[in-house]
Coordinates of C-alpha atoms in Angstrom, one line a residue:
Chain A
M221 CA 88.0 22.2 31.5
S222 CA 86.8 25.2 33.2
A223 CA 83.5 24.8 31.5
R224 CA 82.5 21.9 33.7
S225 CA 79.1 22.8 35.1
P226 CA 76.6 20.5 36.8
S227 CA 74.6 20.2 33.6
S228 CA 77.7 18.8 31.9
R229 CA 76.7 15.5 33.3
R230 CA 73.7 15.2 31.0
P231 CA 75.5 14.4 27.8
I232 CA 77.7 11.9 29.6
L233 CA 74.6 10.2 30.9
D234 CA 73.1 10.3 27.5
M235 CA 76.0 8.2 26.2
L236 CA 75.3 5.4 28.6
E237 CA 75.5 2.1 26.8
D238 CA 74.1 -0.1 29.5
R239 CA 70.9 1.6 30.3
R240 CA 69.5 -1.0 32.6
E241 CA 72.6 -0.8 34.8
A242 CA 72.5 3.0 34.7
D243 CA 68.8 3.1 35.7
E244 CA 69.4 0.7 38.5
F245 CA 72.3 2.7 39.8
R246 CA 70.4 6.0 39.4
A247 CA 67.5 4.5 41.2
S248 CA 69.7 3.4 44.0
L249 CA 70.9 7.0 44.3
V250 CA 67.5 8.7 44.0
R251 CA 65.0 6.4 45.5
L252 CA 65.8 6.5 49.1
P253 CA 63.1 7.2 51.7
S254 CA 65.1 10.0 53.1
S255 CA 65.3 11.8 49.8
P256 CA 62.8 14.6 49.5
L257 CA 63.3 14.1 45.8
A258 CA 62.2 10.6 45.8
S259 CA 59.0 11.4 47.6
A260 CA 58.2 14.4 45.5
D261 CA 58.6 12.8 42.2
A262 CA 59.3 9.1 42.1
P263 CA 58.2 8.0 38.7
D264 CA 58.5 4.4 37.7
N265 CA 60.9 5.1 34.9
A266 CA 63.8 6.9 36.6
G267 CA 64.8 8.7 33.4
L268 CA 67.4 11.3 32.7
D269 CA 65.1 14.0 34.0
D270 CA 65.7 12.8 37.5
V271 CA 69.4 13.4 37.2
I272 CA 68.8 16.9 35.9
V273 CA 66.7 17.6 39.0
I274 CA 69.5 16.3 41.1
S275 CA 72.0 18.7 39.5
S276 CA 69.7 21.7 40.0
D277 CA 69.2 20.6 43.5
D278 CA 72.9 20.9 44.1
D279 CA 72.7 24.6 44.8
N280 CA 70.5 24.1 47.7
E281 CA 72.6 21.3 48.9
S282 CA 75.9 23.0 48.7
T283 CA 75.1 25.3 51.6
A284 CA 74.4 22.4 53.9
P285 CA 77.4 20.9 55.5
V286 CA 78.5 17.6 53.9
T287 CA 78.9 15.3 56.8
H288 CA 80.8 12.6 55.0
A289 CA 83.5 14.8 53.5
P290 CA 85.9 15.9 56.1
L291 CA 89.3 16.8 54.7
R292 CA 91.1 13.8 55.8
E293 CA 94.5 13.8 54.4
D294 CA 97.0 11.5 56.0
S295 CA 94.4 10.2 58.3
A296 CA 92.8 8.3 55.5
Y297 CA 96.1 6.6 54.9
A298 CA 96.7 6.1 58.6
K299 CA 93.2 4.6 59.0
A300 CA 93.6 2.2 56.1
K301 CA 97.0 1.2 57.4
A302 CA 95.8 0.6 60.9
L303 CA 92.9 -1.5 59.7
S304 CA 95.1 -3.6 57.5
L305 CA 97.6 -4.0 60.3
E306 CA 94.9 -5.3 62.6
R307 CA 93.6 -7.6 59.9
T308 CA 97.0 -9.0 59.1
R309 CA 98.1 -9.4 62.7
L310 CA 96.0 -12.5 62.9
R311 CA 97.4 -13.9 59.7
R312 CA 100.9 -13.3 61.0
E313 CA 100.1 -15.1 64.3
E314 CA 99.0 -18.1 62.3
R315 CA 102.1 -18.1 60.3
T316 CA 104.3 -17.7 63.4
R317 CA 102.7 -20.8 64.8
L318 CA 103.3 -22.7 61.7
M319 CA 106.9 -21.6 61.5
G320 CA 107.3 -22.5 65.2
S321 CA 106.4 -26.1 64.7
V322 CA 108.9 -26.3 61.9
D323 CA 111.6 -24.8 64.0
E324 CA 110.8 -27.4 66.6
L325 CA 111.2 -30.1 64.0
E326 CA 114.5 -28.8 63.0
G327 CA 115.5 -28.8 66.6
G328 CA 115.5 -32.6 66.6
P329 CA 113.4 -35.3 68.0
S330 CA 113.9 -34.6 71.7
K331 CA 112.8 -31.0 71.3
F332 CA 110.0 -32.1 69.1
V333 CA 108.8 -34.7 71.5
A334 CA 108.8 -32.1 74.2
L335 CA 106.7 -29.9 72.1
M336 CA 104.3 -32.7 71.2
T337 CA 103.9 -33.9 74.8
D338 CA 104.1 -30.7 76.7
P339 CA 100.5 -30.2 77.9
S340 CA 101.1 -26.5 78.2
Q341 CA 101.5 -26.2 74.5
P342 CA 98.3 -25.6 72.6
R343 CA 97.7 -28.7 70.5
D344 CA 97.2 -28.5 66.9
P345 CA 93.8 -30.1 66.5
R346 CA 95.0 -31.7 63.3
T347 CA 97.7 -33.6 65.1
P348 CA 96.7 -37.3 65.2
S349 CA 96.7 -39.0 68.5
R350 CA 98.6 -42.0 67.1
M351 CA 101.8 -41.0 68.8
D352 CA 100.0 -40.7 72.2
A353 CA 98.5 -44.1 71.7
A354 CA 101.8 -45.7 70.8
L355 CA 103.5 -44.1 73.8
E356 CA 100.6 -45.2 76.0
T357 CA 100.9 -48.8 74.9
A358 CA 104.6 -48.9 75.6
R359 CA 104.1 -47.3 79.0
R360 CA 101.3 -49.8 79.8
R361 CA 103.6 -52.7 78.9
R362 CA 106.3 -51.3 81.0
R363 CA 104.0 -50.9 84.0
S364 CA 102.7 -54.4 83.6
S365 CA 106.1 -55.9 83.3
L366 CA 107.2 -54.0 86.3
A367 CA 104.2 -55.2 88.2
A368 CA 104.9 -58.8 87.1
A369 CA 108.5 -58.5 88.2
S370 CA 107.6 -57.0 91.5
G371 CA 104.8 -59.6 92.0
A372 CA 107.3 -62.3 91.6
S373 CA 109.7 -60.6 93.9
S374 CA 111.9 -63.2 95.3
P375 CA 115.5 -63.1 96.5
D376 CA 116.2 -65.4 93.6
A377 CA 118.9 -64.0 91.4
S378 CA 117.3 -65.3 88.2
A379 CA 114.1 -63.6 89.1
T380 CA 116.0 -60.3 89.6
D381 CA 117.6 -60.9 86.2
S382 CA 114.3 -61.4 84.4
W383 CA 112.9 -58.4 86.2
R384 CA 115.8 -56.3 84.9
S385 CA 115.6 -57.7 81.4
A386 CA 111.8 -57.1 81.3
L387 CA 112.4 -53.6 82.4
R388 CA 115.1 -53.1 79.7
M389 CA 112.8 -54.6 77.1
A390 CA 110.0 -52.3 78.1
E391 CA 112.3 -49.4 77.9
I392 CA 113.5 -50.3 74.5
E393 CA 110.0 -50.9 73.3
E394 CA 109.0 -47.5 74.6
K395 CA 111.9 -45.8 72.9
S396 CA 111.3 -47.5 69.6
A397 CA 107.6 -46.7 69.7
R398 CA 108.5 -43.1 70.4
A399 CA 111.0 -43.0 67.5
R400 CA 108.4 -44.5 65.2
A401 CA 105.8 -42.0 66.2
I402 CA 108.3 -39.2 65.7
A403 CA 109.2 -40.4 62.3
E404 CA 105.6 -40.7 61.3
E405 CA 104.7 -37.3 62.7
R406 CA 107.7 -35.7 61.1
A407 CA 106.9 -37.1 57.7
R408 CA 103.3 -35.9 58.1
L409 CA 104.3 -32.4 59.2
E410 CA 107.0 -32.1 56.5
K411 CA 104.4 -32.8 53.8
Y412 CA 102.0 -30.3 55.4
T413 CA 104.6 -27.6 55.8
S414 CA 106.5 -27.7 52.5
R415 CA 103.3 -26.6 50.8
E416 CA 101.8 -24.3 53.5
I417 CA 104.9 -22.7 54.9
E418 CA 106.1 -21.9 51.5
A419 CA 102.7 -20.3 50.8
A420 CA 102.7 -18.4 54.1
L421 CA 106.2 -17.2 53.4
R422 CA 105.2 -15.9 50.1
G423 CA 102.0 -14.5 51.6
D424 CA 99.6 -16.4 49.4
D425 CA 98.2 -19.0 51.7
D426 CA 96.3 -20.9 49.2
S427 CA 95.3 -18.3 46.7
G428 CA 91.9 -19.8 46.1
P429 CA 89.9 -19.0 49.2
H430 CA 92.0 -15.9 49.8
A431 CA 91.0 -14.5 46.4
D432 CA 87.4 -15.4 47.1
A433 CA 87.4 -13.5 50.4
L434 CA 88.8 -10.4 48.6
L435 CA 86.2 -10.8 45.9
S436 CA 83.3 -11.1 48.3
A437 CA 84.5 -8.1 50.3
W438 CA 84.6 -6.0 47.2
S439 CA 81.3 -7.1 45.8
A440 CA 79.4 -7.0 49.0
K441 CA 76.1 -5.2 48.8
L442 CA 75.9 -1.7 50.2
D443 CA 74.0 -1.1 53.3
D444 CA 71.7 1.9 53.8
R445 CA 74.3 4.1 55.3
E446 CA 76.7 3.4 52.5
R447 CA 74.1 3.9 49.8
N448 CA 73.1 7.2 51.4
M449 CA 76.7 8.3 51.5
L450 CA 77.2 7.6 47.9
R451 CA 73.9 9.2 46.9
Q452 CA 75.0 12.5 48.6
A453 CA 78.5 12.3 47.1
F454 CA 77.2 11.9 43.6
R455 CA 74.9 14.9 44.0
A456 CA 77.8 17.1 44.9
P457 CA 78.7 20.0 42.6
P458 CA 81.8 19.3 40.4
A459 CA 84.0 21.8 42.2
Q460 CA 83.2 20.6 45.7
Q461 CA 86.0 18.6 47.4
L462 CA 84.5 15.4 48.8
A463 CA 87.6 13.7 50.2
C464 CA 91.4 13.9 50.2
V465 CA 93.3 10.7 49.8
G466 CA 97.0 11.1 50.5
S467 CA 97.4 14.5 48.9
I468 CA 94.9 13.8 46.2
P469 CA 91.7 15.9 46.4
I470 CA 88.7 14.1 45.1
T471 CA 86.1 16.5 43.9
G472 CA 82.5 16.1 42.7
H473 CA 83.9 16.1 39.1
D474 CA 86.3 13.3 39.9
F475 CA 83.6 11.4 41.7
A476 CA 81.2 11.6 38.8
S477 CA 83.7 9.5 36.8
L478 CA 82.8 6.6 39.0
G479 CA 79.1 6.8 37.9
P480 CA 77.8 3.9 35.8
G481 CA 79.2 4.1 32.3
E482 CA 81.6 6.8 33.0
W483 CA 85.3 6.8 32.2
L484 CA 87.5 6.9 35.3
N485 CA 89.9 9.8 35.7
D486 CA 93.4 9.9 37.2
E487 CA 92.3 11.3 40.6
V488 CA 90.1 8.3 41.2
V489 CA 92.8 5.9 39.9
N490 CA 95.6 7.5 41.9
G491 CA 93.4 7.8 45.0
M492 CA 93.0 4.1 44.9
V493 CA 96.7 3.7 44.3
V494 CA 97.4 5.6 47.6
M495 CA 95.0 3.3 49.5
L496 CA 96.4 0.1 47.9
Q497 CA 99.9 1.3 48.9
A498 CA 98.7 1.8 52.5
R499 CA 97.3 -1.7 52.6
A500 CA 100.4 -3.2 51.1
D501 CA 102.6 -1.4 53.5
A502 CA 100.6 -2.6 56.5
E503 CA 100.6 -6.1 55.3
A504 CA 104.3 -6.1 54.4
A505 CA 105.1 -4.7 57.9
A506 CA 103.1 -7.5 59.4
G507 CA 105.1 -10.0 57.3
V508 CA 102.2 -11.1 55.1
G509 CA 101.7 -10.4 51.4
P510 CA 104.2 -9.3 48.9
R511 CA 106.0 -6.0 49.4
C512 CA 104.5 -3.7 46.8
F513 CA 105.5 -0.3 45.6
F514 CA 103.0 1.7 43.6
F515 CA 103.6 4.5 41.2
N516 CA 100.7 6.8 40.2
S517 CA 99.4 7.0 36.7
F518 CA 101.9 9.8 35.8
F519 CA 104.9 7.5 36.1
Y520 CA 104.3 5.9 32.7
A521 CA 103.2 9.2 31.2
S522 CA 106.5 10.7 32.3
I523 CA 108.8 7.9 31.5
Y524 CA 107.4 7.1 28.1
E525 CA 103.8 7.9 27.0
L526 CA 103.9 11.7 26.6
R527 CA 106.8 11.7 24.2
C528 CA 106.6 8.2 23.0
R529 CA 110.3 8.0 23.9
Y530 CA 111.9 6.4 26.9
N531 CA 113.2 9.0 29.3
Y532 CA 114.6 7.8 32.5
R533 CA 115.7 11.2 33.7
K534 CA 112.0 12.3 34.2
V535 CA 111.4 9.6 36.8
R536 CA 114.9 9.3 38.3
R537 CA 113.8 10.8 41.6
W538 CA 110.5 8.9 41.8
T539 CA 112.3 6.2 43.8
K540 CA 114.3 8.4 46.1
K541 CA 112.2 7.2 49.1
V542 CA 112.1 3.5 48.4
D543 CA 114.7 0.8 48.2
L544 CA 113.6 -1.5 45.4
R545 CA 115.9 -4.2 46.7
D546 CA 113.3 -4.7 49.4
I547 CA 110.3 -4.8 47.0
D548 CA 108.6 -7.7 45.4
K549 CA 106.3 -6.0 43.0
V550 CA 106.3 -2.5 41.5
I551 CA 102.8 -1.8 40.3
F552 CA 101.5 1.1 38.3
P553 CA 98.5 2.0 36.2
V554 CA 99.2 2.9 32.6
H555 CA 97.2 5.5 30.8
L556 CA 97.1 5.2 27.0
G557 CA 95.2 8.2 25.6
T558 CA 91.7 6.8 26.4
H559 CA 92.5 3.5 28.0
W560 CA 93.7 2.3 31.4
T561 CA 95.8 -0.8 31.9
L562 CA 98.1 -2.2 34.6
A563 CA 101.8 -2.9 34.6
V564 CA 103.8 -4.8 37.2
V565 CA 107.5 -5.3 37.5
N566 CA 107.6 -8.5 39.5
L567 CA 111.1 -8.5 41.1
R568 CA 110.3 -11.6 43.1
D569 CA 109.4 -13.8 40.1
K570 CA 111.7 -12.0 37.7
R571 CA 109.1 -11.0 35.1
F572 CA 107.4 -8.0 33.6
E573 CA 103.6 -8.3 33.8
Y574 CA 101.0 -6.4 31.8
Y575 CA 97.3 -6.6 32.3
D576 CA 94.9 -5.2 29.7
A577 CA 91.2 -5.6 29.9
L578 CA 91.2 -5.5 26.1
L579 CA 94.0 -8.1 25.9
S580 CA 96.5 -6.0 23.9
T581 CA 100.2 -6.6 24.3
N582 CA 102.0 -3.3 24.9
H583 CA 105.5 -3.9 23.8
A584 CA 106.5 -0.4 24.5
A585 CA 105.4 -0.7 28.1
L586 CA 107.2 -4.1 28.5
D587 CA 110.3 -2.6 27.0
T588 CA 110.0 0.5 29.2
M589 CA 109.8 -1.6 32.4
R590 CA 112.8 -3.7 31.3
R591 CA 114.9 -0.6 30.7
W592 CA 113.7 1.3 33.8
I593 CA 114.5 -1.4 36.3
V594 CA 118.0 -1.8 35.0
D595 CA 118.5 2.0 34.9
D596 CA 117.1 2.4 38.4
F597 CA 119.2 -0.3 40.0
A598 CA 122.3 1.2 38.3
D599 CA 121.4 4.7 39.4
K600 CA 120.4 4.0 43.0
H601 CA 122.5 1.0 44.0
S602 CA 125.2 0.8 41.3
I603 CA 124.0 -2.7 40.6
E604 CA 124.2 -4.0 37.1
L605 CA 120.9 -5.9 37.0
D606 CA 120.8 -8.7 34.5
V607 CA 117.2 -9.0 33.2
S608 CA 118.0 -11.1 30.2
Q609 CA 116.4 -14.1 31.8
W610 CA 113.4 -12.2 33.0
T611 CA 110.2 -13.0 31.1
D612 CA 107.3 -11.0 29.8
Y613 CA 104.0 -12.1 31.3
V614 CA 101.0 -10.9 29.4
P615 CA 98.2 -13.3 30.4
K616 CA 95.3 -13.7 28.0
D617 CA 93.0 -15.7 30.3
I618 CA 92.3 -12.7 32.5
P619 CA 88.9 -11.1 33.1
V620 CA 88.1 -8.7 30.3
Q621 CA 85.8 -5.8 29.8
R622 CA 82.6 -6.2 27.7
N623 CA 81.9 -2.6 27.1
G624 CA 83.5 0.7 26.3
Y625 CA 83.9 2.2 29.7
D626 CA 85.1 -0.2 32.4
C627 CA 88.8 -0.5 31.7
G628 CA 89.8 1.8 34.6
V629 CA 87.8 -0.4 37.0
F630 CA 89.5 -3.4 35.6
A631 CA 92.9 -1.9 35.8
L632 CA 92.3 -1.1 39.5
S633 CA 90.9 -4.5 40.2
Y634 CA 94.0 -6.2 38.6
A635 CA 96.1 -4.0 40.9
N636 CA 93.9 -4.9 43.9
F637 CA 94.3 -8.7 43.4
V638 CA 97.8 -8.8 42.0
A639 CA 99.1 -6.8 45.0
R640 CA 97.8 -9.6 47.2
D641 CA 99.0 -12.4 45.0
C642 CA 95.4 -13.4 44.4
D643 CA 94.0 -15.0 41.3
L644 CA 91.9 -12.7 39.2
V645 CA 88.6 -14.3 40.1
F646 CA 86.3 -11.4 39.2
D647 CA 84.7 -10.6 35.8
Q648 CA 82.6 -8.0 34.0
K649 CA 79.5 -8.6 36.2
H650 CA 81.3 -7.4 39.3
M651 CA 82.3 -4.0 37.8
P652 CA 79.2 -2.0 38.8
Q653 CA 79.7 -3.1 42.4
F654 CA 83.4 -2.5 42.3
R655 CA 82.7 1.1 41.1
K656 CA 80.5 1.7 44.2
R657 CA 83.1 0.1 46.5
I658 CA 85.9 2.2 45.0
A659 CA 83.7 5.3 45.4
L660 CA 83.0 4.4 49.1
A661 CA 86.6 3.6 49.7
L662 CA 87.6 7.1 48.5
L663 CA 85.0 8.7 50.7
E664 CA 85.8 6.7 53.8
G665 CA 89.6 6.5 53.3
E666 CA 89.3 2.7 53.8
L667 CA 89.3 -0.3 51.5
P668 CA 86.7 -3.0 52.0
M669 CA 89.7 -5.4 52.4
Chain B
M221 CA 121.6 57.2 78.2
S222 CA 120.3 54.0 79.7
D223 CA 117.0 54.4 77.8
P224 CA 118.0 54.0 74.1
A225 CA 120.9 51.7 74.7
P226 CA 119.0 48.4 75.2
A227 CA 116.6 48.9 72.3
P228 CA 119.0 49.5 69.4
E229 CA 121.3 46.9 70.7
S230 CA 118.8 44.0 70.6
K231 CA 116.9 45.0 67.5
P232 CA 119.6 45.0 64.9
K233 CA 121.2 42.0 66.3
V234 CA 118.2 39.8 65.5
K235 CA 118.0 41.3 62.1
D236 CA 121.7 40.9 61.3
D237 CA 121.8 37.3 62.3
T238 CA 118.8 36.1 60.3
A239 CA 118.1 38.6 57.6
G240 CA 121.2 38.3 55.5
A241 CA 121.4 34.5 55.8
T242 CA 117.7 33.7 55.3
E243 CA 117.0 36.3 52.7
A244 CA 119.3 34.5 50.3
S245 CA 118.5 30.9 51.2
N246 CA 114.8 31.4 51.9
H247 CA 114.0 32.0 48.3
I248 CA 114.5 29.2 45.9
Q249 CA 114.0 29.0 42.2
I250 CA 111.5 26.4 41.0
H251 CA 111.0 25.3 37.4
V252 CA 107.5 24.4 36.5
V253 CA 107.6 22.1 33.4
S254 CA 104.5 21.4 31.3
Q255 CA 103.9 18.2 29.4
S256 CA 105.0 19.8 26.2
G257 CA 108.3 20.7 27.8
D258 CA 107.6 24.4 28.4
D259 CA 109.6 25.6 31.4
V260 CA 108.5 28.5 33.6
F261 CA 110.7 29.8 36.5
F262 CA 109.3 30.9 39.8
K263 CA 111.0 32.3 42.8
I264 CA 109.3 31.4 46.0
K265 CA 110.0 31.4 49.7
R266 CA 110.6 28.0 51.2
N267 CA 107.8 28.4 53.7
T268 CA 105.2 30.0 51.3
P269 CA 102.3 27.7 50.4
L270 CA 102.8 26.4 46.9
S271 CA 99.3 27.4 46.0
K272 CA 100.7 30.8 45.1
L273 CA 103.0 29.3 42.6
M274 CA 100.4 27.0 41.3
R275 CA 97.8 29.7 40.8
A276 CA 100.3 32.0 39.3
Y277 CA 101.3 29.3 36.8
C278 CA 97.7 28.5 35.9
S279 CA 96.7 32.1 35.3
R280 CA 99.8 32.5 33.2
A281 CA 99.2 29.3 31.2
G282 CA 95.5 30.0 31.0
V283 CA 94.4 26.7 32.5
D284 CA 91.9 25.9 35.3
I285 CA 93.7 24.8 38.4
S286 CA 91.3 21.9 38.8
A287 CA 92.3 20.6 35.3
V288 CA 96.0 20.1 36.1
R289 CA 98.1 18.2 38.7
F290 CA 101.4 19.4 40.0
M291 CA 103.8 16.6 40.7
F292 CA 107.1 16.7 42.5
D293 CA 109.3 13.6 42.3
G294 CA 106.3 11.5 41.7
S295 CA 104.2 12.9 44.6
R296 CA 101.2 15.1 44.2
V297 CA 101.8 18.7 45.4
R298 CA 98.9 19.9 47.5
E299 CA 98.1 23.6 47.6
D300 CA 98.9 24.0 51.3
M301 CA 102.3 22.4 51.0
T302 CA 105.5 24.4 51.1
A303 CA 108.8 23.9 49.3
E304 CA 110.3 23.2 52.8
Q305 CA 107.9 20.4 53.5
L306 CA 108.7 18.8 50.2
E307 CA 112.4 19.2 50.7
M308 CA 112.7 21.1 47.5
E309 CA 116.0 22.6 46.5
D310 CA 117.0 25.5 44.4
G311 CA 116.5 24.6 40.7
D312 CA 114.1 21.7 41.3
E313 CA 111.4 20.9 38.9
I314 CA 107.6 20.6 39.3
D315 CA 105.8 18.8 36.5
V316 CA 102.4 19.9 35.4
M317 CA 100.2 17.0 34.2
A318 CA 96.8 17.2 32.5
E319 CA 93.8 15.1 33.7
Q320 CA 93.8 11.6 32.4
V321 CA 90.5 9.9 31.5
G322 CA 90.1 6.4 30.1
G323 CA 87.5 3.8 29.5
Q324 CA 88.0 1.8 26.4

């Protein structure tokens, strides 16, 4: 481990399977107008020699202050949290409005009518004006009958009677029109709410467009500033600390594992876990999205993988600061020798989920989750949790890796989408961009979304 | 007479109150447990940065500090953290984990 020198990157790059992708990526790092390197020697074929030049250039670079790598520790978390909070505030407002109209419904017709006819209330643009029309017709009739009655105003008793009955008829008509309108509106809103409110309550307001938004944020093209930032970071010497996420230091060596074709290491994976936790906390505080609790990649190593034997004692204190009764999903990356996968204990839907970019089913992991949740509830809350009806969920129609190096990015992407109740709408072609976005997120201490 | 009186009076008082009590409770014993189960004891002051312990462990175990992660109750231990900050108690365990790499 101590023998990691800048030149150690060469053999790794030699191993690249996807040369085109690697060249593209390398080109994006090297060929920037501001790079003295690019202007000095910018051959058409950005070969491996370029990279070696970069490494040797490191020594000159290291003396210069690295502007993008302040030692943010908890500030990265705070920033991510604040951002997510702001982002989710809007969603919460929307939901509150939705809930409000349901409450009004539950309050009964009179309250509802007050809401619907109160001009001070902001009108839902989707509300049809049918009710207004019906009320208006009734009012018009009443006015006309009143006018007719008053026009024929005579001391005659029969005239007074007809005037009164006309008035009563108009009133009845108005009331029945109003009742009809309410019934119609109520039926319409009920249909609309049962679907949307439920979704809003669960935090997955229509997972289609939501997932698409997440995907486009994560696969957005880098702008010049971001590219420049990445280029600098990838040139950093292995020992240099580039960022600190939570209490995880991200060094040049860790960062290099995000390069094209490289295998992700635990610092990168766990750095992302910290940021996903921050986002989930912010969203849960705002009342949107599932309440998630993340373990880092050493959870599964401790509870099972290292000894190939279930050992609750090793992780007994890992949940000392969380009450799992308030959690919807416990999410953790699983490291299996040379492979990354993702495991989820879904307390809300009562199932154990496992996502593997190579589609294997890890019975040991599923069994471990099953035993752990029972043990932890017994230990922390003296609750005998019955999981006999809980199911194993190992979907085989998920996006899969088409190479021998992207499983870490896949595992993190599963976590990213599952933590938001989003469909897994990405695939292999998004991975190069996801790598860059993860790299940027670690540097900036902020997720794209 | 009035000269030496105030000095000795105030000095030992401070020492007496704190020294005896903190000397004992200020030091705690921490187990550092490797993945293979090896257990090394360290005595460290509650307010000493844990980098001392971490570096001592690494030199003893012959590993590079950048190649291992120190974990306490599931949280990463940073070098500048102290036992006090992490609310460690006498006899607590720190786990040492090796780097994890995966791709296929």
